[in-house]
Amino acid sequence: IICWSKRAPTPDGEDLLIVVVNLDPHAAQEATVRLDMAALGMTADEAFEVRDELTSAHWTWGATNYVRLDPAAEPAHVLVVRRTPR
């Protein structure tokens, strides 16, 4: 499993995207994804909502997140971060 993020400024604030992909085309893989919260512009204990652009599923994420991806059903997450205003 590989994970990366992209943070880009917008006129209204910023867009933040997290992508998690299973690199194994034959088997489901699972991992604990640990995010660099400072690089994402967040505090270490901050929770935030994500929406998967591939499935429309919603979750609450934080610095550490369990992920299981099956190439036959759901090989990746493309997550748009929705932060609560502070």
JSON list of C-alpha atoms in Angstrom, two decimals:
[
{"chain": "A", "resi": 1, "resn": "ILE", "atom": "CA", "xyz": [0.00, 0.00, 0.00]},
{"chain": "A", "resi": 2, "resn": "ILE", "atom": "CA", "xyz": [1.25, 3.45, -0.87]},
{"chain": "A", "resi": 3, "resn": "CYS", "atom": "CA", "xyz": [-0.15, 6.77, 0.34]},
{"chain": "A", "resi": 4, "resn": "TRP", "atom": "CA", "xyz": [0.51, 10.34, -0.73]},
{"chain": "A", "resi": 5, "resn": "SER", "atom": "CA", "xyz": [-1.16, 13.72, -0.40]},
{"chain": "A", "resi": 6, "resn": "LYS", "atom": "CA", "xyz": [-1.45, 16.99, -2.28]},
{"chain": "A", "resi": 7, "resn": "ARG", "atom": "CA", "xyz": [-2.12, 20.36, -0.71]},
{"chain": "A", "resi": 8, "resn": "ALA", "atom": "CA", "xyz": [-2.85, 23.33, -2.97]},
{"chain": "A", "resi": 9, "resn": "PRO", "atom": "CA", "xyz": [-3.93, 26.89, -2.14]},
{"chain": "A", "resi": 10, "resn": "THR", "atom": "CA", "xyz": [-7.24, 28.14, -3.54]},
{"chain": "A", "resi": 11, "resn": "PRO", "atom": "CA", "xyz": [-8.89, 31.57, -3.39]},
{"chain": "A", "resi": 12, "resn": "ASP", "atom": "CA", "xyz": [-11.15, 30.22, -0.61]},
{"chain": "A", "resi": 13, "resn": "GLY", "atom": "CA", "xyz": [-8.45, 28.45, 1.42]},
{"chain": "A", "resi": 14, "resn": "GLU", "atom": "CA", "xyz": [-6.88, 25.22, 0.20]},
{"chain": "A", "resi": 15, "resn": "ASP", "atom": "CA", "xyz": [-7.63, 21.87, -1.37]},
{"chain": "A", "resi": 16, "resn": "LEU", "atom": "CA", "xyz": [-6.28, 18.79, 0.35]},
{"chain": "A", "resi": 17, "resn": "LEU", "atom": "CA", "xyz": [-6.29, 15.35, -1.25]},
{"chain": "A", "resi": 18, "resn": "ILE", "atom": "CA", "xyz": [-5.05, 12.03, 0.18]},
{"chain": "A", "resi": 19, "resn": "VAL", "atom": "CA", "xyz": [-4.60, 9.02, -2.12]},
{"chain": "A", "resi": 20, "resn": "VAL", "atom": "CA", "xyz": [-4.10, 5.46, -0.85]},
{"chain": "A", "resi": 21, "resn": "VAL", "atom": "CA", "xyz": [-3.47, 2.66, -3.37]},
{"chain": "A", "resi": 22, "resn": "ASN", "atom": "CA", "xyz": [-3.03, -1.10, -3.14]},
{"chain": "A", "resi": 23, "resn": "LEU", "atom": "CA", "xyz": [-0.04, -1.93, -5.36]},
{"chain": "A", "resi": 24, "resn": "ASP", "atom": "CA", "xyz": [-0.79, -5.68, -5.29]},
{"chain": "A", "resi": 25, "resn": "PRO", "atom": "CA", "xyz": [-3.04, -6.48, -8.30]},
{"chain": "A", "resi": 26, "resn": "HIS", "atom": "CA", "xyz": [-3.88, -9.98, -7.00]},
{"chain": "A", "resi": 27, "resn": "ALA", "atom": "CA", "xyz": [-4.67, -9.75, -3.29]},
{"chain": "A", "resi": 28, "resn": "ALA", "atom": "CA", "xyz": [-6.26, -7.52, -0.72]},
{"chain": "A", "resi": 29, "resn": "GLN", "atom": "CA", "xyz": [-3.76, -5.66, 1.44]},
{"chain": "A", "resi": 30, "resn": "GLU", "atom": "CA", "xyz": [-4.20, -3.80, 4.69]},
{"chain": "A", "resi": 31, "resn": "ALA", "atom": "CA", "xyz": [-2.08, -1.29, 6.54]},
{"chain": "A", "resi": 32, "resn": "THR", "atom": "CA", "xyz": [-2.08, 1.42, 9.13]},
{"chain": "A", "resi": 33, "resn": "VAL", "atom": "CA", "xyz": [-1.59, 4.71, 7.31]},
{"chain": "A", "resi": 34, "resn": "ARG", "atom": "CA", "xyz": [0.22, 7.30, 9.40]},
{"chain": "A", "resi": 35, "resn": "LEU", "atom": "CA", "xyz": [-0.10, 10.85, 8.12]},
{"chain": "A", "resi": 36, "resn": "ASP", "atom": "CA", "xyz": [2.38, 13.68, 8.57]},
{"chain": "A", "resi": 37, "resn": "MET", "atom": "CA", "xyz": [-0.16, 16.02, 10.11]},
{"chain": "A", "resi": 38, "resn": "ALA", "atom": "CA", "xyz": [2.17, 19.03, 10.14]},
{"chain": "A", "resi": 39, "resn": "ALA", "atom": "CA", "xyz": [2.75, 18.64, 6.38]},
{"chain": "A", "resi": 40, "resn": "LEU", "atom": "CA", "xyz": [-1.04, 18.63, 5.96]},
{"chain": "A", "resi": 41, "resn": "GLY", "atom": "CA", "xyz": [-1.32, 21.85, 7.95]},
{"chain": "A", "resi": 42, "resn": "MET", "atom": "CA", "xyz": [-2.99, 20.17, 10.94]},
{"chain": "A", "resi": 43, "resn": "THR", "atom": "CA", "xyz": [-2.23, 19.49, 14.57]},
{"chain": "A", "resi": 44, "resn": "ALA", "atom": "CA", "xyz": [-1.16, 15.99, 15.61]},
{"chain": "A", "resi": 45, "resn": "ASP", "atom": "CA", "xyz": [-4.48, 15.28, 17.38]},
{"chain": "A", "resi": 46, "resn": "GLU", "atom": "CA", "xyz": [-6.80, 16.88, 14.81]},
{"chain": "A", "resi": 47, "resn": "ALA", "atom": "CA", "xyz": [-9.63, 14.78, 13.34]},
{"chain": "A", "resi": 48, "resn": "PHE", "atom": "CA", "xyz": [-11.11, 15.56, 9.93]},
{"chain": "A", "resi": 49, "resn": "GLU", "atom": "CA", "xyz": [-13.72, 14.25, 7.53]},
{"chain": "A", "resi": 50, "resn": "VAL", "atom": "CA", "xyz": [-12.77, 12.61, 4.24]},
{"chain": "A", "resi": 51, "resn": "ARG", "atom": "CA", "xyz": [-14.94, 11.71, 1.26]},
{"chain": "A", "resi": 52, "resn": "ASP", "atom": "CA", "xyz": [-13.83, 8.98, -1.14]},
{"chain": "A", "resi": 53, "resn": "GLU", "atom": "CA", "xyz": [-14.30, 10.30, -4.66]},
{"chain": "A", "resi": 54, "resn": "LEU", "atom": "CA", "xyz": [-14.43, 6.74, -6.04]},
{"chain": "A", "resi": 55, "resn": "THR", "atom": "CA", "xyz": [-17.17, 5.35, -3.76]},
{"chain": "A", "resi": 56, "resn": "SER", "atom": "CA", "xyz": [-18.73, 8.44, -2.09]},
{"chain": "A", "resi": 57, "resn": "ALA", "atom": "CA", "xyz": [-18.01, 6.86, 1.32]},
{"chain": "A", "resi": 58, "resn": "HIS", "atom": "CA", "xyz": [-17.32, 9.20, 4.25]},
{"chain": "A", "resi": 59, "resn": "TRP", "atom": "CA", "xyz": [-15.02, 8.61, 7.22]},
{"chain": "A", "resi": 60, "resn": "THR", "atom": "CA", "xyz": [-13.44, 10.53, 10.07]},
{"chain": "A", "resi": 61, "resn": "TRP", "atom": "CA", "xyz": [-9.65, 10.32, 9.85]},
{"chain": "A", "resi": 62, "resn": "GLY", "atom": "CA", "xyz": [-6.79, 11.47, 12.01]},
{"chain": "A", "resi": 63, "resn": "ALA", "atom": "CA", "xyz": [-3.05, 10.91, 12.23]},
{"chain": "A", "resi": 64, "resn": "THR", "atom": "CA", "xyz": [-3.38, 7.09, 12.17]},
{"chain": "A", "resi": 65, "resn": "ASN", "atom": "CA", "xyz": [-5.89, 5.21, 9.99]},
{"chain": "A", "resi": 66, "resn": "TYR", "atom": "CA", "xyz": [-6.57, 1.55, 9.20]},
{"chain": "A", "resi": 67, "resn": "VAL", "atom": "CA", "xyz": [-7.03, 0.82, 5.48]},
{"chain": "A", "resi": 68, "resn": "ARG", "atom": "CA", "xyz": [-7.91, -2.42, 3.68]},
{"chain": "A", "resi": 69, "resn": "LEU", "atom": "CA", "xyz": [-7.97, -2.34, -0.10]},
{"chain": "A", "resi": 70, "resn": "ASP", "atom": "CA", "xyz": [-9.02, -5.22, -2.36]},
{"chain": "A", "resi": 71, "resn": "PRO", "atom": "CA", "xyz": [-8.05, -4.91, -6.05]},
{"chain": "A", "resi": 72, "resn": "ALA", "atom": "CA", "xyz": [-11.21, -6.80, -7.07]},
{"chain": "A", "resi": 73, "resn": "ALA", "atom": "CA", "xyz": [-13.55, -4.38, -5.30]},
{"chain": "A", "resi": 74, "resn": "GLU", "atom": "CA", "xyz": [-11.82, -1.23, -4.09]},
{"chain": "A", "resi": 75, "resn": "PRO", "atom": "CA", "xyz": [-8.16, -0.90, -5.14]},
{"chain": "A", "resi": 76, "resn": "ALA", "atom": "CA", "xyz": [-7.73, 2.71, -3.97]},
{"chain": "A", "resi": 77, "resn": "HIS", "atom": "CA", "xyz": [-9.07, 5.63, -1.96]},
{"chain": "A", "resi": 78, "resn": "VAL", "atom": "CA", "xyz": [-9.04, 9.13, -3.43]},
{"chain": "A", "resi": 79, "resn": "LEU", "atom": "CA", "xyz": [-9.94, 11.18, -0.38]},
{"chain": "A", "resi": 80, "resn": "VAL", "atom": "CA", "xyz": [-10.98, 14.83, -0.36]},
{"chain": "A", "resi": 81, "resn": "VAL", "atom": "CA", "xyz": [-10.39, 16.32, 3.08]},
{"chain": "A", "resi": 82, "resn": "ARG", "atom": "CA", "xyz": [-13.15, 18.42, 4.59]},
{"chain": "A", "resi": 83, "resn": "ARG", "atom": "CA", "xyz": [-11.84, 20.26, 7.62]},
{"chain": "A", "resi": 84, "resn": "THR", "atom": "CA", "xyz": [-14.06, 21.78, 10.26]},
{"chain": "A", "resi": 85, "resn": "PRO", "atom": "CA", "xyz": [-13.41, 25.51, 10.70]},
{"chain": "A", "resi": 86, "resn": "ARG", "atom": "CA", "xyz": [-11.44, 26.28, 13.87]}
]
